[in-house]
Amino acid sequence: MKEVRNMVELKKEAVKDVTTLSKTAPVALVKTKEVLNQAVADLYVAHIALHQVHWYMRGRGFLVWHPKMDEYMDSLDGYLDEISERLITLGGKPYSTLTEFLQHSEIEEEEEGEFRNVEESLERVLAIYRYLITLFQKALDVTDEEGDDVTNDIFVGAKAELEKTVWMLAAELGQAPGL
């Protein structure tokens, strides 16, 4: 029993270390934890949406875009893991059930898979990525406000990568600036 109590105290101390060492005085980082958990829900649902695109995409360009969806899903999984672990580091509890992901995600789930041509499929991915960029910008604003430089840095890198992907998808669809 004493060991369990010590573990609980050590965990509290670790969270205290992280929040104490942030740029501002010890704060609960409430908004940061909220936006981190929003990102967890949205990244999980985004992964599922991309998997659906991966399975139901058809037509010219399939051989290029089908495996590209694997790369995109791997990238989303990387963000999901890093953001979830950061939330845990801050003493938060990331959503971890399908019910929680669907309840909290702003990305609309498509109930049934429908075969779509490549262009329609890429439009769906583009819309999801544009939403994630908006969410990540909100995260940057919140983490800046609460003085959490580490979480801010995570979102800076992820947002930059998403913006590049959006530009590439838009270029593929003839929508990029300069076209």
N, CA, C and O atoms as a DFTB+ gen file, in Angstrom:
716 C
 N C O
     1  1       0.826      -1.193       0.000
     2  2       0.000       0.000       0.000
     3  2       0.869       1.255       0.000
     4  3       0.553       2.246      -0.658
     5  1       1.970       1.194       0.752
     6  2       2.874       2.334       0.822
     7  2       3.482       2.623      -0.552
     8  3       3.664       3.784      -0.918
     9  1       3.799       1.561      -1.318
    10  2       4.369       1.732      -2.656
    11  2       3.376       2.427      -3.585
    12  3       3.764       3.283      -4.379
    13  1       2.105       2.062      -3.488
    14  2       1.073       2.678      -4.320
    15  2       0.965       4.166      -3.999
    16  3       0.887       4.997      -4.905
    17  1       0.960       4.496      -2.728
    18  2       0.878       5.890      -2.320
    19  2       2.089       6.663      -2.849
    20  3       1.954       7.793      -3.320
    21  1       3.258       6.052      -2.770
    22  2       4.466       6.701      -3.279
    23  2       4.377       6.932      -4.780
    24  3       4.815       7.973      -5.271
    25  1       3.818       5.978      -5.515
    26  2       3.674       6.138      -6.962
    27  2       2.731       7.294      -7.285
    28  3       3.001       8.085      -8.189
    29  1       1.642       7.389      -6.557
    30  2       0.691       8.480      -6.765
    31  2       1.378       9.815      -6.487
    32  3       1.217      10.771      -7.246
    33  1       2.134       9.877      -5.411
    34  2       2.847      11.112      -5.075
    35  2       3.888      11.451      -6.139
    36  3       4.055      12.620      -6.486
    37  1       4.582      10.455      -6.656
    38  2       5.575      10.687      -7.706
    39  2       4.922      11.217      -8.976
    40  3       5.459      12.112      -9.629
    41  1       3.764      10.665      -9.326
    42  2       3.050      11.141     -10.516
    43  2       2.631      12.599     -10.341
    44  3       2.779      13.406     -11.258
    45  1       2.113      12.928      -9.171
    46  2       1.718      14.311      -8.908
    47  2       2.925      15.239      -8.990
    48  3       2.829      16.353      -9.506
    49  1       4.038      14.780      -8.486
    50  2       5.269      15.566      -8.514
    51  2       5.742      15.796      -9.950
    52  3       6.209      16.885     -10.286
    53  1       5.620      14.775     -10.789
    54  2       6.032      14.906     -12.192
    55  2       5.177      15.940     -12.910
    56  3       5.700      16.759     -13.665
    57  1       3.878      15.910     -12.685
    58  2       2.983      16.894     -13.297
    59  2       3.313      18.285     -12.766
    60  3       3.339      19.255     -13.522
    61  1       3.564      18.376     -11.471
    62  2       3.926      19.659     -10.868
    63  2       5.206      20.192     -11.508
    64  3       5.299      21.388     -11.788
    65  1       6.187      19.335     -11.745
    66  2       7.431      19.749     -12.400
    67  2       7.151      20.373     -13.753
    68  3       7.668      21.447     -14.062
    69  1       6.345      19.716     -14.555
    70  2       6.059      20.198     -15.904
    71  2       5.358      21.547     -15.855
    72  3       5.743      22.472     -16.570
    73  1       4.332      21.668     -15.019
    74  2       3.589      22.928     -14.981
    75  2       4.407      24.031     -14.317
    76  3       4.283      25.194     -14.701
    77  1       5.230      23.703     -13.343
    78  2       6.064      24.702     -12.681
    79  2       7.139      25.227     -13.620
    80  3       7.491      26.406     -13.567
    81  1       7.650      24.375     -14.461
    82  2       8.729      24.772     -15.354
    83  2       8.233      25.444     -16.625
    84  3       9.040      25.844     -17.464
    85  1       6.914      25.576     -16.781
    86  2       6.406      26.291     -17.952
    87  2       6.732      27.772     -17.795
    88  3       7.120      28.219     -16.716
    89  1       6.576      28.515     -18.858
    90  2       6.978      29.921     -18.906
    91  2       6.258      30.760     -17.847
    92  3       6.848      31.679     -17.279
    93  1       5.018      30.454     -17.589
    94  2       4.252      31.225     -16.616
    95  2       4.285      30.519     -15.272
    96  3       4.746      29.383     -15.164
    97  1       3.798      31.195     -14.261
    98  2       3.720      30.590     -12.932
    99  2       2.886      29.320     -13.010
   100  3       2.135      29.130     -13.967
   101  1       3.011      28.452     -12.016
   102  2       2.258      27.193     -12.066
   103  2       0.779      27.435     -12.372
   104  3       0.074      28.126     -11.637
   105  1       0.352      26.865     -13.441
   106  2      -1.046      26.983     -13.860
   107  2      -1.564      25.603     -14.195
   108  3      -0.801      24.656     -14.385
   109  1      -2.849      25.514     -14.262
   110  2      -3.460      24.222     -14.566
   111  2      -3.408      23.898     -16.050
   112  3      -3.651      22.757     -16.443
   113  1      -3.092      24.892     -16.882
   114  2      -3.065      24.705     -18.334
   115  2      -4.381      24.092     -18.832
   116  3      -4.380      23.199     -19.679
   117  1      -5.487      24.581     -18.297
   118  2      -6.807      24.030     -18.601
   119  2      -7.115      24.106     -20.090
   120  3      -7.528      23.111     -20.687
   121  1      -6.920      25.275     -20.698
   122  2      -7.237      25.431     -22.121
   123  2      -6.308      24.586     -22.986
   124  3      -6.723      24.032     -24.003
   125  1      -5.057      24.495     -22.572
   126  2      -4.097      23.675     -23.322
   127  2      -4.536      22.218     -23.316
   128  3      -4.527      21.557     -24.354
   129  1      -4.919      21.722     -22.152
   130  2      -5.376      20.329     -22.061
   131  2      -6.633      20.113     -22.898
   132  3      -6.787      19.069     -23.532
   133  1      -7.525      21.089     -22.901
   134  2      -8.757      20.961     -23.697
   135  2      -8.441      20.874     -25.185
   136  3      -8.987      20.027     -25.891
   137  1      -7.560      21.750     -25.660
   138  2      -7.253      21.742     -27.093
   139  2      -6.431      20.508     -27.467
   140  3      -6.558      19.993     -28.578
   141  1      -5.596      20.034     -26.553
   142  2      -4.875      18.784     -26.804
   143  2      -5.865      17.635     -26.960
   144  3      -5.730      16.820     -27.873
   145  1      -6.850      17.563     -26.082
   146  2      -7.816      16.470     -26.162
   147  2      -8.705      16.605     -27.395
   148  3      -9.107      15.600     -27.981
   149  1      -9.013      17.841     -27.793
   150  2      -9.765      18.039     -29.036
   151  2      -8.956      17.495     -30.206
   152  3      -9.498      16.840     -31.097
   153  1      -7.664      17.768     -30.197
   154  2      -6.791      17.259     -31.261
   155  2      -6.745      15.736     -31.243
   156  3      -6.716      15.107     -32.300
   157  1      -6.737      15.140     -30.061
   158  2      -6.740      13.675     -29.960
   159  2      -7.982      13.114     -30.651
   160  3      -7.876      12.216     -31.486
   161  1      -9.147      13.637     -30.308
   162  2     -10.396      13.146     -30.908
   163  2     -10.394      13.354     -32.417
   164  3     -10.740      12.449     -33.176
   165  1     -10.006      14.543     -32.843
   166  2     -10.050      14.859     -34.274
   167  2      -9.017      14.076     -35.073
   168  3      -9.298      13.656     -36.195
   169  1      -7.843      13.876     -34.523
   170  2      -6.825      13.108     -35.249
   171  2      -7.238      11.649     -35.398
   172  3      -6.984      11.031     -36.432
   173  1      -7.872      11.102     -34.372
   174  2      -8.319       9.710     -34.473
   175  2      -9.395       9.571     -35.547
   176  3      -9.332       8.671     -36.384
   177  1     -10.373      10.457     -35.522
   178  2     -11.450      10.393     -36.515
   179  2     -10.903      10.717     -37.909
   180  3     -11.356      10.140     -38.898
   181  1      -9.942      11.626     -37.993
   182  2      -9.308      11.926     -39.287
   183  2      -8.619      10.685     -39.841
   184  3      -8.693      10.415     -41.040
   185  1      -7.953       9.933     -38.977
   186  2      -7.306       8.694     -39.419
   187  2      -8.343       7.729     -40.000
   188  3      -8.127       7.146     -41.063
   189  1      -9.450       7.568     -39.310
   190  2     -10.507       6.668     -39.787
   191  2     -11.063       7.168     -41.120
   192  3     -11.303       6.373     -42.029
   193  1     -11.268       8.471     -41.239
   194  2     -11.781       9.036     -42.494
   195  2     -10.804       8.784     -43.641
   196  3     -11.223       8.457     -44.751
   197  1      -9.511       8.932     -43.379
   198  2      -8.517       8.670     -44.422
   199  2      -8.457       7.189     -44.768
   200  3      -8.214       6.821     -45.918
   201  1      -8.678       6.348     -43.775
   202  2      -8.712       4.909     -44.054
   203  2      -9.897       4.584     -44.955
   204  3      -9.794       3.752     -45.856
   205  1     -11.004       5.237     -44.708
   206  2     -12.183       5.055     -45.551
   207  2     -11.886       5.515     -46.981
   208  3     -12.242       4.834     -47.942
   209  1     -11.235       6.668     -47.116
   210  2     -10.833       7.155     -48.437
   211  2      -9.921       6.130     -49.105
   212  3     -10.086       5.813     -50.283
   213  1      -8.977       5.626     -48.356
   214  2      -8.009       4.631     -48.833
   215  2      -8.721       3.402     -49.416
   216  3      -8.336       2.897     -50.470
   217  1      -9.745       2.934     -48.730
   218  2     -10.458       1.732     -49.170
   219  2     -11.401       1.985     -50.340
   220  3     -11.567       1.119     -51.199
   221  1     -12.018       3.159     -50.381
   222  2     -13.095       3.390     -51.346
   223  2     -12.713       4.278     -52.530
   224  3     -13.572       4.621     -53.343
   225  1     -11.466       4.646     -52.636
   226  2     -11.004       5.462     -53.759
   227  2     -10.907       4.608     -55.021
   228  3     -10.439       3.470     -54.981
   229  1     -11.356       5.174     -56.139
   230  2     -11.295       4.472     -57.424
   231  2     -10.956       5.463     -58.527
   232  3     -11.164       6.668     -58.384
   233  1     -10.432       4.941     -59.629
   234  2     -10.234       5.763     -60.817
   235  2      -8.788       6.114     -61.097
   236  3      -7.862       5.622     -60.452
   237  1      -8.626       6.987     -62.088
   238  2      -7.299       7.417     -62.524
   239  2      -6.556       8.068     -61.360
   240  3      -7.092       8.942     -60.679
   241  1      -5.342       7.638     -61.147
   242  2      -4.537       8.134     -60.044
   243  2      -4.560       7.229     -58.826
   244  3      -3.834       7.467     -57.860
   245  1      -5.393       6.188     -58.865
   246  2      -5.522       5.274     -57.728
   247  2      -4.174       4.705     -57.292
   248  3      -3.878       4.651     -56.098
   249  1      -3.357       4.280     -58.254
   250  2      -2.083       3.638     -57.913
   251  2      -1.128       4.580     -57.191
   252  3      -0.262       4.132     -56.440
   253  1      -1.280       5.865     -57.411
   254  2      -0.445       6.852     -56.721
   255  2      -1.046       7.207     -55.362
   256  3      -0.344       7.235     -54.352
   257  1      -2.348       7.475     -55.348
   258  2      -2.980       8.010     -54.146
   259  2      -3.327       6.956     -53.103
   260  3      -3.354       7.264     -51.911
   261  1      -3.589       5.734     -53.514
   262  2      -3.905       4.681     -52.542
   263  2      -2.760       4.511     -51.533
   264  3      -3.014       4.551     -50.329
   265  1      -1.518       4.324     -51.978
   266  2      -0.432       4.213     -50.997
   267  2      -0.118       5.542     -50.292
   268  3       0.388       5.543     -49.170
   269  1      -0.414       6.655     -50.939
   270  2      -0.173       7.963     -50.310
   271  2      -1.040       8.118     -49.065
   272  3      -0.629       8.753     -48.093
   273  1      -2.245       7.536     -49.092
   274  2      -3.116       7.593     -47.915
   275  2      -2.459       6.898     -46.722
   276  3      -2.635       7.324     -45.581
   277  1      -1.697       5.820     -46.985
   278  2      -0.960       5.160     -45.901
   279  2       0.026       6.132     -45.257
   280  3       0.139       6.185     -44.033
   281  1       0.731       6.894     -46.074
   282  2       1.680       7.886     -45.552
   283  2       0.953       8.932     -44.714
   284  3       1.406       9.300     -43.629
   285  1      -0.170       9.403     -45.227
   286  2      -0.931      10.415     -44.496
   287  2      -1.439       9.865     -43.161
   288  3      -1.393      10.560     -42.146
   289  1      -1.923       8.623     -43.161
   290  2      -2.406       8.021     -41.916
   291  2      -1.267       7.855     -40.918
   292  3      -1.444       8.103     -39.725
   293  1      -0.105       7.439     -41.396
   294  2       1.060       7.302     -40.510
   295  2       1.425       8.646     -39.883
   296  3       1.759       8.721     -38.700
   297  1       1.358       9.686     -40.677
   298  2       1.662      11.027     -40.181
   299  2       0.657      11.450     -39.106
   300  3       1.044      11.966     -38.057
   301  1      -0.627      11.230     -39.370
   302  2      -1.652      11.558     -38.378
   303  2      -1.445      10.761     -37.096
   304  3      -1.610      11.292     -35.997
   305  1      -1.086       9.491     -37.233
   306  2      -0.830       8.651     -36.057
   307  2       0.336       9.193     -35.234
   308  3       0.313       9.141     -34.005
   309  1       1.349       9.712     -35.916
   310  2       2.484      10.311     -35.210
   311  2       2.058      11.520     -34.393
   312  3       2.456      11.666     -33.237
   313  1       1.243      12.396     -34.998
   314  2       0.732      13.555     -34.253
   315  2      -0.117      13.092     -33.075
   316  3       0.006      13.612     -31.966
   317  1      -0.980      12.111     -33.326
   318  2      -1.876      11.608     -32.288
   319  2      -1.089      11.099     -31.088
   320  3      -1.425      11.406     -29.944
   321  1      -0.055      10.332     -31.345
   322  2       0.743       9.775     -30.256
   323  2       1.476      10.877     -29.492
   324  3       1.466      10.897     -28.262
   325  1       2.102      11.781     -30.216
   326  2       2.855      12.856     -29.562
   327  2       1.939      13.764     -28.744
   328  3       2.277      14.147     -27.623
   329  1       0.795      14.102     -29.299
   330  2      -0.144      14.983     -28.607
   331  2      -0.761      14.280     -27.395
   332  3      -0.929      14.899     -26.345
   333  1      -1.098      13.003     -27.528
   334  2      -1.648      12.243     -26.394
   335  2      -0.633      12.145     -25.265
   336  3      -0.974      12.319     -24.095
   337  1       0.611      11.866     -25.622
   338  2       1.652      11.749     -24.595
   339  2       1.926      13.095     -23.929
   340  3       2.217      13.146     -22.734
   341  1       1.836      14.171     -24.685
   342  2       2.009      15.494     -24.085
   343  2       0.877      15.774     -23.101
   344  3       1.107      16.315     -22.019
   345  1      -0.332      15.409     -23.475
   346  2      -1.475      15.597     -22.586
   347  2      -1.279      14.818     -21.287
   348  3      -1.556      15.333     -20.204
   349  1      -0.810      13.599     -21.393
   350  2      -0.534      12.790     -20.199
   351  2       0.560      13.441     -19.361
   352  3       0.462      13.487     -18.134
   353  1       1.600      13.944     -20.019
   354  2       2.698      14.616     -19.321
   355  2       2.186      15.793     -18.496
   356  3       2.704      16.072     -17.415
   357  1       1.176      16.476     -19.008
   358  2       0.602      17.632     -18.309
   359  2      -0.445      17.240     -17.271
   360  3      -1.071      18.103     -16.656
   361  1      -0.631      15.937     -17.082
   362  2      -1.590      15.469     -16.089
   363  2      -2.995      15.289     -16.624
   364  3      -3.932      15.076     -15.856
   365  1      -3.148      15.373     -17.937
   366  2      -4.455      15.183     -18.554
   367  2      -4.707      13.734     -18.903
   368  3      -3.834      12.879     -18.759
   369  1      -5.904      13.478     -19.360
   370  2      -6.307      12.125     -19.746
   371  2      -6.857      12.170     -21.163
   372  3      -7.973      12.642     -21.380
   373  1      -6.085      11.682     -22.130
   374  2      -6.572      11.716     -23.513
   375  2      -7.766      10.788     -23.706
   376  3      -7.860       9.722     -23.097
   377  1      -8.670      11.227     -24.571
   378  2      -9.762      10.346     -24.959
   379  2      -9.147       9.066     -25.504
   380  3      -8.101       9.091     -26.152
   381  1      -9.810       7.947     -25.234
   382  2      -9.216       6.683     -25.668
   383  2     -10.238       5.639     -26.098
   384  3      -9.886       4.482     -26.327
   385  1     -11.489       6.036     -26.207
   386  2     -12.500       5.085     -26.669
   387  2     -13.155       5.619     -27.939
   388  3     -13.153       6.823     -28.195
   389  1     -13.708       4.716     -28.717
   390  2     -14.405       5.123     -29.935
   391  2     -15.541       6.086     -29.620
   392  3     -15.762       7.060     -30.341
   393  1     -16.251       5.809     -28.549
   394  2     -17.358       6.672     -28.140
   395  2     -16.859       8.086     -27.872
   396  3     -17.454       9.057     -28.338
   397  1     -15.764       8.202     -27.118
   398  2     -15.220       9.529     -26.817
   399  2     -14.749      10.242     -28.082
   400  3     -15.010      11.431     -28.263
   401  1     -14.063       9.520     -28.945
   402  2     -13.573      10.145     -30.180
   403  2     -14.733      10.725     -30.982
   404  3     -14.676      11.871     -31.428
   405  1     -15.779       9.932     -31.162
   406  2     -16.920      10.379     -31.965
   407  2     -17.713      11.486     -31.279
   408  3     -18.222      12.387     -31.947
   409  1     -17.824      11.429     -29.957
   410  2     -18.561      12.462     -29.222
   411  2     -17.871      13.815     -29.308
   412  3     -18.535      14.851     -29.353
   413  1     -16.555      13.812     -29.330
   414  2     -15.808      15.064     -29.213
   415  2     -15.220      15.580     -30.521
   416  3     -14.818      16.741     -30.592
   417  1     -15.162      14.762     -31.538
   418  2     -14.563      15.204     -32.795
   419  2     -15.484      16.151     -33.552
   420  3     -16.705      15.995     -33.542
   421  1     -14.888      17.114     -34.194
   422  2     -15.619      18.036     -35.067
   423  2     -15.636      17.529     -36.507
   424  3     -16.303      18.115     -37.360
   425  1     -14.923      16.465     -36.782
   426  2     -14.888      15.894     -38.128
   427  2     -16.084      14.974     -38.273
   428  3     -16.290      14.064     -37.469
   429  1     -16.856      15.221     -39.293
   430  2     -18.074      14.452     -39.506
   431  2     -17.743      13.056     -40.014
   432  3     -16.995      12.882     -40.976
   433  1     -18.313      12.084     -39.353
   434  2     -18.133      10.697     -39.764
   435  2     -19.071      10.393     -40.927
   436  3     -20.224      10.825     -40.941
   437  1     -18.569       9.658     -41.882
   438  2     -19.419       9.182     -42.973
   439  2     -19.849       7.771     -42.613
   440  3     -19.021       6.872     -42.469
   441  1     -21.145       7.592     -42.471
   442  2     -21.691       6.326     -41.986
   443  2     -21.356       5.137     -42.873
   444  3     -20.946       4.086     -42.379
   445  1     -21.525       5.297     -44.159
   446  2     -21.280       4.180     -45.074
   447  2     -20.165       4.548     -46.027
   448  3     -20.044       5.692     -46.466
   449  1     -19.357       3.557     -46.334
   450  2     -18.344       3.793     -47.346
   451  2     -18.980       3.803     -48.720
   452  3     -19.796       2.942     -49.049
   453  1     -18.602       4.775     -49.511
   454  2     -19.072       4.854     -50.893
   455  2     -17.863       4.961     -51.791
   456  3     -16.902       5.661     -51.472
   457  1     -17.908       4.265     -52.916
   458  2     -16.820       4.389     -53.867
   459  2     -16.846       5.795     -54.448
   460  3     -17.895       6.296     -54.851
   461  1     -15.677       6.423     -54.486
   462  2     -15.554       7.783     -55.010
   463  2     -14.364       7.846     -55.942
   464  3     -13.411       7.076     -55.818
   465  1     -14.437       8.777     -56.877
   466  2     -13.276       8.946     -57.741
   467  2     -12.164       9.637     -56.949
   468  3     -12.393      10.153     -55.855
   469  1     -10.979       9.638     -57.511
   470  2      -9.814      10.168     -56.810
   471  2     -10.018      11.633     -56.432
   472  3      -9.693      12.036     -55.315
   473  1     -10.552      12.426     -57.349
   474  2     -10.732      13.850     -57.067
   475  2     -11.657      14.075     -55.870
   476  3     -11.339      14.871     -54.986
   477  1     -12.789      13.389     -55.833
   478  2     -13.712      13.519     -54.695
   479  2     -13.041      13.059     -53.401
   480  3     -13.235      13.660     -52.344
   481  1     -12.266      12.007     -53.493
   482  2     -11.562      11.492     -52.319
   483  2     -10.562      12.510     -51.785
   484  3     -10.471      12.730     -50.577
   485  1      -9.816      13.126     -52.691
   486  2      -8.826      14.120     -52.270
   487  2      -9.491      15.371     -51.705
   488  3      -8.937      16.021     -50.818
   489  1     -10.669      15.709     -52.212
   490  2     -11.426      16.843     -51.662
   491  2     -11.762      16.589     -50.190
   492  3     -11.679      17.496     -49.361
   493  1     -12.139      15.359     -49.878
   494  2     -12.448      15.002     -48.478
   495  2     -11.210      15.154     -47.606
   496  3     -11.276      15.731     -46.520
   497  1     -10.082      14.637     -48.079
   498  2      -8.835      14.742     -47.321
   499  2      -8.458      16.212     -47.139
   500  3      -8.061      16.625     -46.049
   501  1      -8.582      16.985     -48.189
   502  2      -8.254      18.407     -48.141
   503  2      -9.113      19.131     -47.104
   504  3      -8.598      19.950     -46.342
   505  1     -10.393      18.845     -47.065
   506  2     -11.291      19.478     -46.089
   507  2     -10.885      19.115     -44.659
   508  3     -10.887      19.972     -43.775
   509  1     -10.542      17.865     -44.438
   510  2     -10.119      17.421     -43.104
   511  2      -8.832      18.124     -42.697
   512  3      -8.718      18.614     -41.573
   513  1      -7.873      18.177     -43.595
   514  2      -6.596      18.812     -43.277
   515  2      -6.763      20.313     -43.039
   516  3      -6.100      20.877     -42.167
   517  1      -7.628      20.956     -43.795
   518  2      -7.872      22.387     -43.564
   519  2      -8.470      22.610     -42.176
   520  3      -8.112      23.563     -41.484
   521  1      -9.378      21.731     -41.779
   522  2      -9.930      21.831     -40.425
   523  2      -8.826      21.648     -39.383
   524  3      -8.752      22.412     -38.420
   525  1      -7.971      20.644     -39.567
   526  2      -6.904      20.397     -38.596
   527  2      -5.964      21.595     -38.484
   528  3      -5.500      21.918     -37.391
   529  1      -5.684      22.250     -39.598
   530  2      -4.841      23.450     -39.554
   531  2      -5.502      24.525     -38.694
   532  3      -4.833      25.183     -37.897
   533  1      -6.804      24.704     -38.853
   534  2      -7.540      25.678     -38.040
   535  2      -7.464      25.308     -36.560
   536  3      -7.232      26.171     -35.714
   537  1      -7.659      24.036     -36.250
   538  2      -7.564      23.566     -34.865
   539  2      -6.160      23.781     -34.316
   540  3      -6.000      24.241     -33.186
   541  1      -5.152      23.455     -35.100
   542  2      -3.776      23.601     -34.633
   543  2      -3.424      25.073     -34.424
   544  3      -2.639      25.397     -33.533
   545  1      -3.992      25.967     -35.232
   546  2      -3.771      27.404     -34.999
   547  2      -4.400      27.814     -33.674
   548  3      -3.813      28.587     -32.917
   549  1      -5.592      27.298     -33.396
   550  2      -6.223      27.572     -32.100
   551  2      -5.321      27.069     -30.976
   552  3      -5.155      27.741     -29.958
   553  1      -4.742      25.889     -31.164
   554  2      -3.834      25.324     -30.162
   555  2      -2.615      26.225     -29.963
   556  3      -2.152      26.408     -28.838
   557  1      -2.103      26.779     -31.046
   558  2      -0.960      27.693     -30.939
   559  2      -1.340      28.931     -30.124
   560  3      -0.567      29.384     -29.280
   561  1      -2.513      29.464     -30.376
   562  2      -2.970      30.647     -29.640
   563  2      -3.136      30.338     -28.151
   564  3      -2.706      31.112     -27.295
   565  1      -3.761      29.202     -27.854
   566  2      -4.015      28.806     -26.465
   567  2      -2.707      28.526     -25.733
   568  3      -2.511      28.997     -24.612
   569  1      -1.820      27.768     -26.353
   570  2      -0.563      27.419     -25.677
   571  2       0.323      28.646     -25.501
   572  3       1.078      28.732     -24.533
   573  1       0.237      29.589     -26.422
   574  2       0.971      30.848     -26.265
   575  2       0.401      31.638     -25.090
   576  3       1.141      32.178     -24.268
   577  1      -0.923      31.694     -25.028
   578  2      -1.600      32.409     -23.935
   579  2      -1.242      31.819     -22.575
   580  3      -1.023      32.558     -21.615
   581  1      -1.182      30.488     -22.489
   582  2      -0.906      29.832     -21.206
   583  2       0.588      29.601     -20.968
   584  3       0.973      29.066     -19.929
   585  1       1.423      30.000     -21.918
   586  2       2.867      29.922     -21.713
   587  2       3.458      28.534     -21.815
   588  3       4.492      28.257     -21.208
   589  1       2.826      27.660     -22.566
   590  2       3.327      26.287     -22.716
   591  2       4.096      26.170     -24.036
   592  3       3.539      25.791     -25.067
   593  1       5.376      26.503     -23.977
   594  2       6.218      26.509     -25.172
   595  2       6.397      25.129     -25.792
   596  3       6.470      25.004     -27.015
   597  1       6.468      24.104     -24.972
   598  2       6.704      22.751     -25.488
   599  2       5.518      22.295     -26.334
   600  3       5.697      21.816     -27.454
   601  1       4.315      22.444     -25.799
   602  2       3.128      22.063     -26.566
   603  2       2.998      22.945     -27.804
   604  3       2.611      22.470     -28.871
   605  1       3.318      24.213     -27.661
   606  2       3.281      25.133     -28.795
   607  2       4.197      24.634     -29.905
   608  3       3.824      24.651     -31.078
   609  1       5.381      24.196     -29.539
   610  2       6.340      23.697     -30.531
   611  2       5.811      22.461     -31.262
   612  3       6.019      22.308     -32.465
   613  1       5.135      21.593     -30.536
   614  2       4.545      20.402     -31.160
   615  2       3.564      20.826     -32.253
   616  3       3.580      20.285     -33.359
   617  1       2.716      21.793     -31.932
   618  2       1.716      22.242     -32.900
   619  2       2.325      23.044     -34.050
   620  3       1.809      23.005     -35.166
   621  1       3.410      23.765     -33.793
   622  2       4.084      24.500     -34.876
   623  2       4.545      23.524     -35.952
   624  3       4.278      23.724     -37.137
   625  1       5.242      22.462     -35.533
   626  2       5.743      21.477     -36.496
   627  2       4.632      20.753     -37.227
   628  3       4.700      20.559     -38.441
   629  1       3.615      20.354     -36.490
   630  2       2.501      19.621     -37.105
   631  2       1.744      20.515     -38.083
   632  3       1.371      20.071     -39.168
   633  1       1.519      21.753     -37.710
   634  2       0.788      22.680     -38.584
   635  2       1.573      22.941     -39.864
   636  3       0.992      22.990     -40.949
   637  1       2.873      23.106     -39.747
   638  2       3.702      23.345     -40.940
   639  2       3.609      22.173     -41.912
   640  3       3.509      22.368     -43.124
   641  1       3.644      20.964     -41.376
   642  2       3.547      19.774     -42.224
   643  2       2.169      19.678     -42.887
   644  3       2.066      19.349     -44.069
   645  1       1.123      19.966     -42.126
   646  2      -0.231      19.938     -42.685
   647  2      -0.407      20.998     -43.770
   648  3      -1.034      20.739     -44.797
   649  1       0.140      22.181     -43.545
   650  2       0.028      23.242     -44.552
   651  2       0.694      22.836     -45.862
   652  3       0.171      23.111     -46.941
   653  1       1.837      22.189     -45.765
   654  2       2.524      21.722     -46.974
   655  2       1.672      20.680     -47.698
   656  3       1.551      20.710     -48.922
   657  1       1.089      19.765     -46.939
   658  2       0.238      18.736     -47.537
   659  2      -0.992      19.364     -48.187
   660  3      -1.395      18.954     -49.275
   661  1      -1.588      20.352     -47.532
   662  2      -2.747      21.039     -48.111
   663  2      -2.356      21.707     -49.421
   664  3      -3.099      21.635     -50.400
   665  1      -1.208      22.349     -49.446
   666  2      -0.771      22.993     -50.687
   667  2      -0.612      21.950     -51.792
   668  3      -1.030      22.180     -52.927
   669  1      -0.012      20.810     -51.469
   670  2       0.195      19.759     -52.474
   671  2      -1.135      19.192     -52.972
   672  3      -1.311      18.986     -54.172
   673  1      -2.060      18.941     -52.061
   674  2      -3.376      18.438     -52.465
   675  2      -4.108      19.467     -53.316
   676  3      -4.718      19.128     -54.331
   677  1      -4.043      20.720     -52.895
   678  2      -4.697      21.780     -53.668
   679  2      -4.068      21.901     -55.053
   680  3      -4.772      22.128     -56.037
   681  1      -2.750      21.751     -55.134
   682  2      -2.075      21.796     -56.436
   683  2      -2.538      20.639     -57.314
   684  3      -2.767      20.818     -58.510
   685  1      -2.676      19.472     -56.733
   686  2      -3.147      18.297     -57.474
   687  2      -4.553      18.529     -58.023
   688  3      -4.890      18.075     -59.116
   689  1      -5.363      19.239     -57.247
   690  2      -6.750      19.491     -57.643
   691  2      -6.910      20.785     -58.448
   692  3      -8.028      21.181     -58.776
   693  1      -5.800      21.435     -58.759
   694  2      -5.856      22.674     -59.530
   695  2      -6.351      23.865     -58.738
   696  3      -6.884      24.815     -59.312
   697  1      -6.177      23.826     -57.404
   698  2      -6.693      24.888     -56.537
   699  2      -5.600      25.692     -55.841
   700  3      -5.907      26.656     -55.139
   701  1      -4.342      25.322     -56.016
   702  2      -3.261      25.987     -55.286
   703  2      -3.036      27.397     -55.811
   704  3      -3.283      27.670     -56.986
   705  1      -2.567      28.295     -54.948
   706  2      -2.247      29.649     -55.402
   707  2      -1.255      29.605     -56.562
   708  3      -0.344      28.778     -56.590
   709  1      -1.447      30.489     -57.492
   710  2      -0.541      30.566     -58.628
   711  2      -0.953      29.701     -59.802
   712  3      -0.253      29.662     -60.814
   713  1      -2.074      29.007     -59.688
   714  2      -2.527      28.158     -60.795
   715  2      -3.586      28.871     -61.609
   716  3      -4.091      28.317     -62.586
